[in-house]
Amino acid sequence: MIVNPDQEFKSRIFIINGAILLLFAVLISISNGVLLFMIYKDPLKTFRNATAVLVISLGFADLLTGCVTAVDVGISHILEGLAIQKVLLQAKIISQITVRAGVFIITMFAVERFIAVVFPYFYRFSVTVRKVTLGCVSCWLLAIISSCLELVVDRDVYDVIFLYITFVVPLLTVCVTYCTTYWVLKDKTKRLHRVHSANKTTKKEGRVSKKSEKLQIELMKTAMLIIFVFVLSLVPFWSLTVIGRYCKSCKQEKWYIASYRFSIPILYSNSAFNPILYAWRMQPYRRSFQAIFGRRQVSPRNSSFADNTQRNETYVKVSHAGDESKL
């Protein structure tokens, strides 16, 4: 029996890619499963705010990406590689729903952090758990509707439209909001220093100044990591999608087949990094993890619930000092 070399190459790529997807499924499910379990237990009673709702919604989307999407798409790739069946359209749609829901929630997360820093008073009194919950539900509905449109919209038109909806617009939003947040916080810190240098600085005010500087550094590091991981995970997939859109002959080339298939696990890798970027870098989550799984017990009095309160106060005081400096 003569085996087509191109078909053999394609089958090998599909099987390897399927195995990688199943490995990613395990990693994504464990990281997000532990995160959601920790939030559910909430030993230090710290996860009762709007930010926690976003972390929960993002964790749930990523958990589904690991438990359902990566498993479904991985098995489909292996079956197609073994010439048992082709990747089903339902696997593609399920993949799009969970991944897009995660992208939309990440975008919403960036906007929420922007409001918290730039408009602290408005954030404290207007951004509620209920409103954020409705926003997360809207992200899921948008992901479901946009994914199901593939059934009725021309594929080429569909790829171009949703390139902007699920990649370009979210990427620009994340970059602009995090960079603006950093520069606004930096400007408020400078004004706070000027106010303190013009007046006698108390120890309490000095601590607020130091906290604002630490927040500035932490925010910059986190923002750069978020933007880097976001770009790294989405750019390969969408770049190859655009190439396939304008170069039909490229789809039959070995380099394109291999690159496009391996861009799918990279796309899902965002779900494995999200718990680290959006939760484990924050003290409330680290201390809650320590309280549940560590030997040393952390007292709620010393928990990061107090840290969160101090952070909110820092935002307000920095903003207030900036307003005073204008008088």
mmCIF file of C-alpha atoms in Angstrom:
data_model
loop_
_atom_site.group_PDB
_atom_site.id
_atom_site.type_symbol
_atom_site.label_atom_id
_atom_site.label_comp_id
_atom_site.label_asym_id
_atom_site.label_seq_id
_atom_site.Cartn_x
_atom_site.Cartn_y
_atom_site.Cartn_z
ATOM 1 C CA MET A 1 0.000 0.000 0.000
ATOM 2 C CA ILE A 2 1.456 3.349 -1.118
ATOM 3 C CA VAL A 3 1.274 6.086 1.512
ATOM 4 C CA ASN A 4 1.114 9.701 0.400
ATOM 5 C CA PRO A 5 4.082 11.517 2.068
ATOM 6 C CA ASP A 6 2.054 14.707 2.462
ATOM 7 C CA GLN A 7 -0.810 12.833 4.090
ATOM 8 C CA GLU A 8 1.599 10.999 6.373
ATOM 9 C CA PHE A 9 3.165 14.318 7.418
ATOM 10 C CA LYS A 10 -0.260 15.831 8.092
ATOM 11 C CA SER A 11 -1.347 12.811 10.133
ATOM 12 C CA ARG A 12 1.805 12.979 12.215
ATOM 13 C CA ILE A 13 1.278 16.703 12.893
ATOM 14 C CA PHE A 14 -2.328 16.133 13.936
ATOM 15 C CA ILE A 15 -1.428 13.311 16.341
ATOM 16 C CA ILE A 16 1.430 15.271 17.965
ATOM 17 C CA ASN A 17 -0.724 18.378 18.210
ATOM 18 C CA GLY A 18 -3.533 16.362 19.778
ATOM 19 C CA ALA A 19 -1.162 14.951 22.400
ATOM 20 C CA ILE A 20 0.090 18.454 23.243
ATOM 21 C CA LEU A 21 -3.481 19.688 23.586
ATOM 22 C CA LEU A 22 -4.310 16.889 26.029
ATOM 23 C CA LEU A 23 -1.218 17.762 28.085
ATOM 24 C CA PHE A 24 -2.286 21.415 28.128
ATOM 25 C CA ALA A 25 -5.761 20.299 29.180
ATOM 26 C CA VAL A 26 -4.321 18.705 32.322
ATOM 27 C CA LEU A 27 -2.184 21.752 33.204
ATOM 28 C CA ILE A 28 -5.009 24.233 32.578
ATOM 29 C CA SER A 29 -7.543 22.168 34.542
ATOM 30 C CA ILE A 30 -5.256 21.765 37.564
ATOM 31 C CA SER A 31 -4.187 25.425 37.806
ATOM 32 C CA ASN A 32 -7.687 26.838 37.393
ATOM 33 C CA GLY A 33 -9.338 24.071 39.426
ATOM 34 C CA VAL A 34 -7.105 24.817 42.423
ATOM 35 C CA LEU A 35 -7.807 28.536 42.039
ATOM 36 C CA LEU A 36 -11.596 28.095 41.966
ATOM 37 C CA PHE A 37 -11.506 25.640 44.881
ATOM 38 C CA MET A 38 -9.498 28.143 46.919
ATOM 39 C CA ILE A 39 -11.951 30.946 46.137
ATOM 40 C CA TYR A 40 -14.866 28.659 47.028
ATOM 41 C CA LYS A 41 -13.322 27.828 50.421
ATOM 42 C CA ASP A 42 -12.312 31.470 50.980
ATOM 43 C CA PRO A 43 -10.596 30.818 54.346
ATOM 44 C CA LEU A 44 -9.699 34.459 54.949
ATOM 45 C CA LYS A 45 -12.999 35.922 53.686
ATOM 46 C CA THR A 46 -11.252 38.100 51.100
ATOM 47 C CA PHE A 47 -13.072 37.199 47.865
ATOM 48 C CA ARG A 48 -16.219 39.256 48.217
ATOM 49 C CA ASN A 49 -15.602 42.107 45.812
ATOM 50 C CA ALA A 50 -15.895 42.989 42.137
ATOM 51 C CA THR A 51 -12.349 41.932 41.305
ATOM 52 C CA ALA A 52 -13.000 38.459 42.755
ATOM 53 C CA VAL A 53 -16.022 38.102 40.446
ATOM 54 C CA LEU A 54 -13.794 38.737 37.428
ATOM 55 C CA VAL A 55 -11.186 36.262 38.665
ATOM 56 C CA ILE A 56 -13.906 33.629 39.205
ATOM 57 C CA SER A 57 -15.420 34.201 35.764
ATOM 58 C CA LEU A 58 -12.024 34.084 34.064
ATOM 59 C CA GLY A 59 -11.058 30.983 36.059
ATOM 60 C CA PHE A 60 -14.301 29.269 35.067
ATOM 61 C CA ALA A 61 -13.755 30.102 31.375
ATOM 62 C CA ASP A 62 -10.196 28.790 31.550
ATOM 63 C CA LEU A 63 -11.298 25.664 33.432
ATOM 64 C CA LEU A 64 -13.798 24.904 30.654
ATOM 65 C CA THR A 65 -11.030 25.528 28.119
ATOM 66 C CA GLY A 66 -8.960 22.855 29.846
ATOM 67 C CA CYS A 67 -11.630 20.303 30.798
ATOM 68 C CA VAL A 68 -13.814 20.589 27.700
ATOM 69 C CA THR A 69 -12.256 22.529 24.840
ATOM 70 C CA ALA A 70 -8.657 21.294 24.903
ATOM 71 C CA VAL A 71 -9.802 17.702 25.489
ATOM 72 C CA ASP A 72 -12.411 17.832 22.710
ATOM 73 C CA VAL A 73 -10.107 19.471 20.161
ATOM 74 C CA GLY A 74 -7.146 17.278 21.180
ATOM 75 C CA ILE A 75 -9.085 14.041 20.743
ATOM 76 C CA SER A 76 -10.499 15.319 17.439
ATOM 77 C CA HIS A 77 -6.986 16.002 16.146
ATOM 78 C CA ILE A 78 -5.781 12.546 17.145
ATOM 79 C CA LEU A 79 -8.786 10.889 15.477
ATOM 80 C CA GLU A 80 -8.196 12.862 12.278
ATOM 81 C CA GLY A 81 -4.506 11.983 12.398
ATOM 82 C CA LEU A 82 -5.466 8.316 12.605
ATOM 83 C CA ALA A 83 -7.870 8.836 9.661
ATOM 84 C CA ILE A 84 -10.864 7.904 11.822
ATOM 85 C CA GLN A 85 -12.766 11.171 11.440
ATOM 86 C CA LYS A 86 -12.182 14.829 10.657
ATOM 87 C CA VAL A 87 -12.209 17.612 13.252
ATOM 88 C CA LEU A 88 -15.877 18.315 13.802
ATOM 89 C CA LEU A 89 -17.340 21.800 13.487
ATOM 90 C CA GLN A 90 -18.804 21.476 16.993
ATOM 91 C CA ALA A 91 -15.272 21.111 18.402
ATOM 92 C CA LYS A 92 -14.251 24.334 16.659
ATOM 93 C CA ILE A 93 -17.301 26.226 17.956
ATOM 94 C CA ILE A 94 -16.818 24.996 21.540
ATOM 95 C CA SER A 95 -13.180 26.068 21.310
ATOM 96 C CA GLN A 96 -14.140 29.525 20.117
ATOM 97 C CA ILE A 97 -16.723 30.030 22.875
ATOM 98 C CA THR A 98 -14.440 29.350 25.834
ATOM 99 C CA VAL A 99 -11.383 31.094 24.379
ATOM 100 C CA ARG A 100 -13.350 34.164 23.339
ATOM 101 C CA ALA A 101 -15.126 34.369 26.676
ATOM 102 C CA GLY A 102 -11.690 34.398 28.321
ATOM 103 C CA VAL A 103 -10.448 37.153 25.982
ATOM 104 C CA PHE A 104 -13.529 39.322 26.611
ATOM 105 C CA ILE A 105 -13.236 38.887 30.391
ATOM 106 C CA ILE A 106 -9.518 39.770 30.278
ATOM 107 C CA THR A 107 -10.486 42.954 28.414
ATOM 108 C CA MET A 108 -13.135 43.717 31.026
ATOM 109 C CA PHE A 109 -10.557 43.058 33.747
ATOM 110 C CA ALA A 110 -8.237 45.686 32.220
ATOM 111 C CA VAL A 111 -11.039 48.254 32.136
ATOM 112 C CA GLU A 112 -11.996 47.450 35.762
ATOM 113 C CA ARG A 113 -8.414 47.996 36.957
ATOM 114 C CA PHE A 114 -8.257 51.241 34.953
ATOM 115 C CA ILE A 115 -11.373 52.597 36.667
ATOM 116 C CA ALA A 116 -10.122 51.484 40.093
ATOM 117 C CA VAL A 117 -6.917 53.524 39.759
ATOM 118 C CA VAL A 118 -7.979 56.497 37.633
ATOM 119 C CA PHE A 119 -11.433 57.022 39.186
ATOM 120 C CA PRO A 120 -11.138 55.571 42.722
ATOM 121 C CA TYR A 121 -14.166 57.374 44.169
ATOM 122 C CA PHE A 122 -16.398 56.312 41.281
ATOM 123 C CA TYR A 123 -15.071 52.766 41.520
ATOM 124 C CA ARG A 124 -15.715 52.491 45.242
ATOM 125 C CA PHE A 125 -19.342 53.601 45.047
ATOM 126 C CA SER A 126 -20.425 52.598 41.533
ATOM 127 C CA VAL A 127 -18.608 49.393 40.534
ATOM 128 C CA THR A 128 -20.543 46.703 42.397
ATOM 129 C CA VAL A 129 -20.462 42.920 42.423
ATOM 130 C CA ARG A 130 -23.838 42.836 40.678
ATOM 131 C CA LYS A 131 -22.733 45.099 37.832
ATOM 132 C CA VAL A 132 -19.517 43.163 37.290
ATOM 133 C CA THR A 133 -21.483 39.889 37.309
ATOM 134 C CA LEU A 134 -23.787 41.255 34.598
ATOM 135 C CA GLY A 135 -20.713 42.296 32.626
ATOM 136 C CA CYS A 136 -19.257 38.782 32.848
ATOM 137 C CA VAL A 137 -22.574 37.278 31.712
ATOM 138 C CA SER A 138 -22.526 39.683 28.754
ATOM 139 C CA CYS A 139 -19.014 38.497 27.858
ATOM 140 C CA TRP A 140 -20.238 34.899 27.769
ATOM 141 C CA LEU A 141 -23.286 35.780 25.661
ATOM 142 C CA LEU A 142 -21.107 37.694 23.199
ATOM 143 C CA ALA A 143 -18.728 34.734 22.968
ATOM 144 C CA ILE A 144 -21.579 32.272 22.332
ATOM 145 C CA ILE A 145 -23.322 34.449 19.738
ATOM 146 C CA SER A 146 -20.119 35.340 17.859
ATOM 147 C CA SER A 147 -19.032 31.685 17.737
ATOM 148 C CA CYS A 148 -22.384 30.393 16.508
ATOM 149 C CA LEU A 149 -22.424 32.974 13.698
ATOM 150 C CA GLU A 150 -19.862 30.798 11.915
ATOM 151 C CA LEU A 151 -22.766 28.540 10.985
ATOM 152 C CA VAL A 152 -24.505 31.264 8.954
ATOM 153 C CA VAL A 153 -21.748 33.710 7.870
ATOM 154 C CA ASP A 154 -19.281 33.209 5.022
ATOM 155 C CA ARG A 155 -16.013 31.841 6.423
ATOM 156 C CA ASP A 156 -13.729 34.463 4.852
ATOM 157 C CA VAL A 157 -15.913 37.347 6.027
ATOM 158 C CA TYR A 158 -16.256 35.707 9.432
ATOM 159 C CA ASP A 159 -12.475 35.463 9.934
ATOM 160 C CA VAL A 160 -11.876 39.112 9.038
ATOM 161 C CA ILE A 161 -14.686 40.478 11.240
ATOM 162 C CA PHE A 162 -13.794 38.443 14.303
ATOM 163 C CA LEU A 163 -10.095 39.113 13.859
ATOM 164 C CA TYR A 164 -10.908 42.632 15.048
ATOM 165 C CA ILE A 165 -13.563 41.684 17.604
ATOM 166 C CA THR A 166 -11.590 38.967 19.358
ATOM 167 C CA PHE A 167 -8.004 40.130 18.834
ATOM 168 C CA VAL A 168 -7.350 43.673 17.598
ATOM 169 C CA VAL A 169 -9.893 45.517 19.785
ATOM 170 C CA PRO A 170 -9.146 43.507 22.985
ATOM 171 C CA LEU A 171 -5.376 43.878 22.446
ATOM 172 C CA LEU A 172 -5.619 47.641 21.952
ATOM 173 C CA THR A 173 -7.926 47.950 24.968
ATOM 174 C CA VAL A 174 -5.601 45.959 27.228
ATOM 175 C CA CYS A 175 -2.518 47.903 26.098
ATOM 176 C CA VAL A 176 -4.131 51.342 26.357
ATOM 177 C CA THR A 177 -5.837 50.774 29.720
ATOM 178 C CA TYR A 178 -2.834 49.236 31.493
ATOM 179 C CA CYS A 179 -0.372 51.793 30.117
ATOM 180 C CA THR A 180 -2.723 54.670 30.976
ATOM 181 C CA THR A 181 -3.286 53.236 34.449
ATOM 182 C CA TYR A 182 0.450 53.098 35.051
ATOM 183 C CA TRP A 183 1.098 56.660 33.916
ATOM 184 C CA VAL A 184 -1.846 58.062 35.889
ATOM 185 C CA LEU A 185 -0.663 56.296 39.041
ATOM 186 C CA LYS A 186 2.862 57.552 38.425
ATOM 187 C CA ASP A 187 1.605 61.122 38.006
ATOM 188 C CA LYS A 188 -0.464 60.916 41.192
ATOM 189 C CA THR A 189 2.556 59.611 43.085
ATOM 190 C CA LYS A 190 4.651 62.589 41.925
ATOM 191 C CA ARG A 191 1.955 65.017 43.054
ATOM 192 C CA LEU A 192 1.776 63.255 46.390
ATOM 193 C CA HIS A 193 5.540 63.685 46.813
ATOM 194 C CA ARG A 194 5.250 67.399 46.029
ATOM 195 C CA VAL A 195 2.505 67.846 48.621
ATOM 196 C CA HIS A 196 4.532 65.999 51.258
ATOM 197 C CA SER A 197 7.713 67.931 50.483
ATOM 198 C CA ALA A 198 5.840 71.242 50.814
ATOM 199 C CA ASN A 199 4.391 70.219 54.183
ATOM 200 C CA LYS A 200 5.611 68.219 57.124
ATOM 201 C CA THR A 201 5.255 64.567 56.217
ATOM 202 C CA THR A 202 3.904 62.300 58.930
ATOM 203 C CA LYS A 203 4.883 58.654 59.223
ATOM 204 C CA LYS A 204 1.429 57.617 58.039
ATOM 205 C CA GLU A 205 1.685 59.794 54.931
ATOM 206 C CA GLY A 206 5.165 58.434 54.289
ATOM 207 C CA ARG A 207 3.819 54.899 54.372
ATOM 208 C CA VAL A 208 1.100 55.856 51.897
ATOM 209 C CA SER A 209 3.767 57.304 49.594
ATOM 210 C CA LYS A 210 5.874 54.156 49.778
ATOM 211 C CA LYS A 211 2.811 51.974 49.172
ATOM 212 C CA SER A 212 1.914 53.981 46.083
ATOM 213 C CA GLU A 213 5.446 53.519 44.740
ATOM 214 C CA LYS A 214 5.275 49.767 45.325
ATOM 215 C CA LEU A 215 1.872 49.656 43.630
ATOM 216 C CA GLN A 216 3.342 51.519 40.691
ATOM 217 C CA ILE A 217 6.156 49.001 40.246
ATOM 218 C CA GLU A 218 3.853 46.017 40.784
ATOM 219 C CA LEU A 219 1.282 47.342 38.334
ATOM 220 C CA MET A 220 3.925 47.959 35.666
ATOM 221 C CA LYS A 221 5.346 44.442 35.995
ATOM 222 C CA THR A 222 1.898 42.864 35.937
ATOM 223 C CA ALA A 223 0.775 44.985 32.971
ATOM 224 C CA MET A 224 3.853 44.056 30.939
ATOM 225 C CA LEU A 225 3.392 40.353 31.718
ATOM 226 C CA ILE A 226 -0.300 40.455 30.811
ATOM 227 C CA ILE A 227 0.320 42.233 27.505
ATOM 228 C CA PHE A 228 3.263 39.943 26.665
ATOM 229 C CA VAL A 229 1.336 36.708 27.358
ATOM 230 C CA PHE A 230 -1.763 38.058 25.596
ATOM 231 C CA VAL A 231 0.223 38.893 22.448
ATOM 232 C CA LEU A 232 2.297 35.705 22.584
ATOM 233 C CA SER A 233 -0.767 33.463 22.799
ATOM 234 C CA LEU A 234 -2.993 35.163 20.216
ATOM 235 C CA VAL A 235 -0.624 36.556 17.568
ATOM 236 C CA PRO A 236 0.512 33.193 16.057
ATOM 237 C CA PHE A 237 -3.045 31.901 15.595
ATOM 238 C CA TRP A 238 -4.482 35.095 14.132
ATOM 239 C CA SER A 239 -1.421 35.785 11.970
ATOM 240 C CA LEU A 240 -1.749 32.358 10.374
ATOM 241 C CA THR A 241 -5.507 32.843 10.025
ATOM 242 C CA VAL A 242 -4.907 36.052 8.067
ATOM 243 C CA ILE A 243 -2.230 34.366 5.924
ATOM 244 C CA GLY A 244 -4.643 31.552 5.118
ATOM 245 C CA ARG A 245 -7.302 34.117 4.259
ATOM 246 C CA TYR A 246 -5.197 35.901 1.615
ATOM 247 C CA CYS A 247 -2.969 33.012 0.488
ATOM 248 C CA LYS A 248 -5.127 30.009 -0.355
ATOM 249 C CA SER A 249 -2.214 28.029 -1.753
ATOM 250 C CA CYS A 250 -0.322 28.404 1.548
ATOM 251 C CA LYS A 251 -2.873 26.184 3.289
ATOM 252 C CA GLN A 252 -1.498 23.162 1.440
ATOM 253 C CA GLU A 253 2.125 23.863 2.382
ATOM 254 C CA LYS A 254 3.736 21.781 5.104
ATOM 255 C CA TRP A 255 5.042 24.806 7.001
ATOM 256 C CA TYR A 256 1.548 26.301 7.153
ATOM 257 C CA ILE A 257 -0.131 23.062 8.249
ATOM 258 C CA ALA A 258 2.414 22.551 11.041
ATOM 259 C CA SER A 259 2.441 26.202 12.145
ATOM 260 C CA TYR A 260 -1.331 26.590 12.167
ATOM 261 C CA ARG A 261 -1.940 23.389 14.131
ATOM 262 C CA PHE A 262 0.728 24.191 16.723
ATOM 263 C CA SER A 263 -0.654 27.718 17.102
ATOM 264 C CA ILE A 264 -3.787 26.188 18.658
ATOM 265 C CA PRO A 265 -2.042 24.897 21.830
ATOM 266 C CA ILE A 266 -0.263 28.257 22.059
ATOM 267 C CA LEU A 267 -3.667 29.934 21.905
ATOM 268 C CA TYR A 268 -4.861 27.792 24.816
ATOM 269 C CA SER A 269 -1.681 28.420 26.817
ATOM 270 C CA ASN A 270 -3.168 31.759 27.828
ATOM 271 C CA SER A 271 -5.616 29.827 30.021
ATOM 272 C CA ALA A 272 -2.724 28.190 31.881
ATOM 273 C CA PHE A 273 -0.968 31.519 32.540
ATOM 274 C CA ASN A 274 -4.070 33.497 33.553
ATOM 275 C CA PRO A 275 -4.253 32.134 37.152
ATOM 276 C CA ILE A 276 -0.641 33.213 37.672
ATOM 277 C CA LEU A 277 -1.154 36.667 36.169
ATOM 278 C CA TYR A 278 -4.542 37.499 37.668
ATOM 279 C CA ALA A 279 -4.512 35.649 40.995
ATOM 280 C CA TRP A 280 -1.266 34.177 42.292
ATOM 281 C CA ARG A 281 0.554 37.512 41.973
ATOM 282 C CA MET A 282 -1.939 39.024 44.438
ATOM 283 C CA GLN A 283 -1.315 38.557 48.159
ATOM 284 C CA PRO A 284 -4.928 37.611 49.089
ATOM 285 C CA TYR A 285 -4.743 34.570 46.805
ATOM 286 C CA ARG A 286 -1.283 33.532 47.927
ATOM 287 C CA ARG A 287 -2.214 33.776 51.600
ATOM 288 C CA SER A 288 -5.491 31.943 51.080
ATOM 289 C CA PHE A 289 -3.601 29.153 49.328
ATOM 290 C CA GLN A 290 -1.216 29.043 52.271
ATOM 291 C CA ALA A 291 -4.133 28.912 54.708
ATOM 292 C CA ILE A 292 -5.724 25.947 52.894
ATOM 293 C CA PHE A 293 -2.732 23.883 51.818
ATOM 294 C CA GLY A 294 0.113 25.165 53.995
ATOM 295 C CA ARG A 295 0.999 24.060 57.476
ATOM 296 C CA ARG A 296 1.168 27.555 58.906
ATOM 297 C CA GLN A 297 -2.215 29.091 59.613
ATOM 298 C CA VAL A 298 -2.763 32.663 58.490
ATOM 299 C CA SER A 299 -4.952 34.805 60.685
ATOM 300 C CA PRO A 300 -7.741 36.685 58.920
ATOM 301 C CA ARG A 301 -6.680 39.724 60.906
ATOM 302 C CA ASN A 302 -3.318 39.620 59.174
ATOM 303 C CA SER A 303 -4.740 38.541 55.861
ATOM 304 C CA SER A 304 -4.640 40.543 52.682
ATOM 305 C CA PHE A 305 -8.171 41.704 53.190
ATOM 306 C CA ALA A 306 -6.439 44.453 55.143
ATOM 307 C CA ASP A 307 -3.950 44.815 52.314
ATOM 308 C CA ASN A 308 -6.785 45.296 49.831
ATOM 309 C CA THR A 309 -8.368 47.908 52.068
ATOM 310 C CA GLN A 310 -5.057 49.719 52.351
ATOM 311 C CA ARG A 311 -4.624 49.571 48.590
ATOM 312 C CA ASN A 312 -8.035 51.129 48.024
ATOM 313 C CA GLU A 313 -7.205 53.778 50.603
ATOM 314 C CA THR A 314 -3.894 54.395 48.858
ATOM 315 C CA TYR A 315 -5.676 54.967 45.538
ATOM 316 C CA VAL A 316 -8.081 57.403 47.182
ATOM 317 C CA LYS A 317 -5.368 59.217 49.162
ATOM 318 C CA VAL A 318 -3.103 59.536 46.143
ATOM 319 C CA SER A 319 -6.018 60.937 44.168
ATOM 320 C CA HIS A 320 -6.999 63.253 47.020
ATOM 321 C CA ALA A 321 -3.460 64.540 47.402
ATOM 322 C CA GLY A 322 -3.393 65.257 43.701
ATOM 323 C CA ASP A 323 -6.595 67.277 44.001
ATOM 324 C CA GLU A 324 -5.136 69.232 46.933
ATOM 325 C CA SER A 325 -2.030 70.105 44.969
ATOM 326 C CA LYS A 326 -4.187 71.855 42.383
ATOM 327 C CA LEU A 327 -5.672 74.213 45.000
#
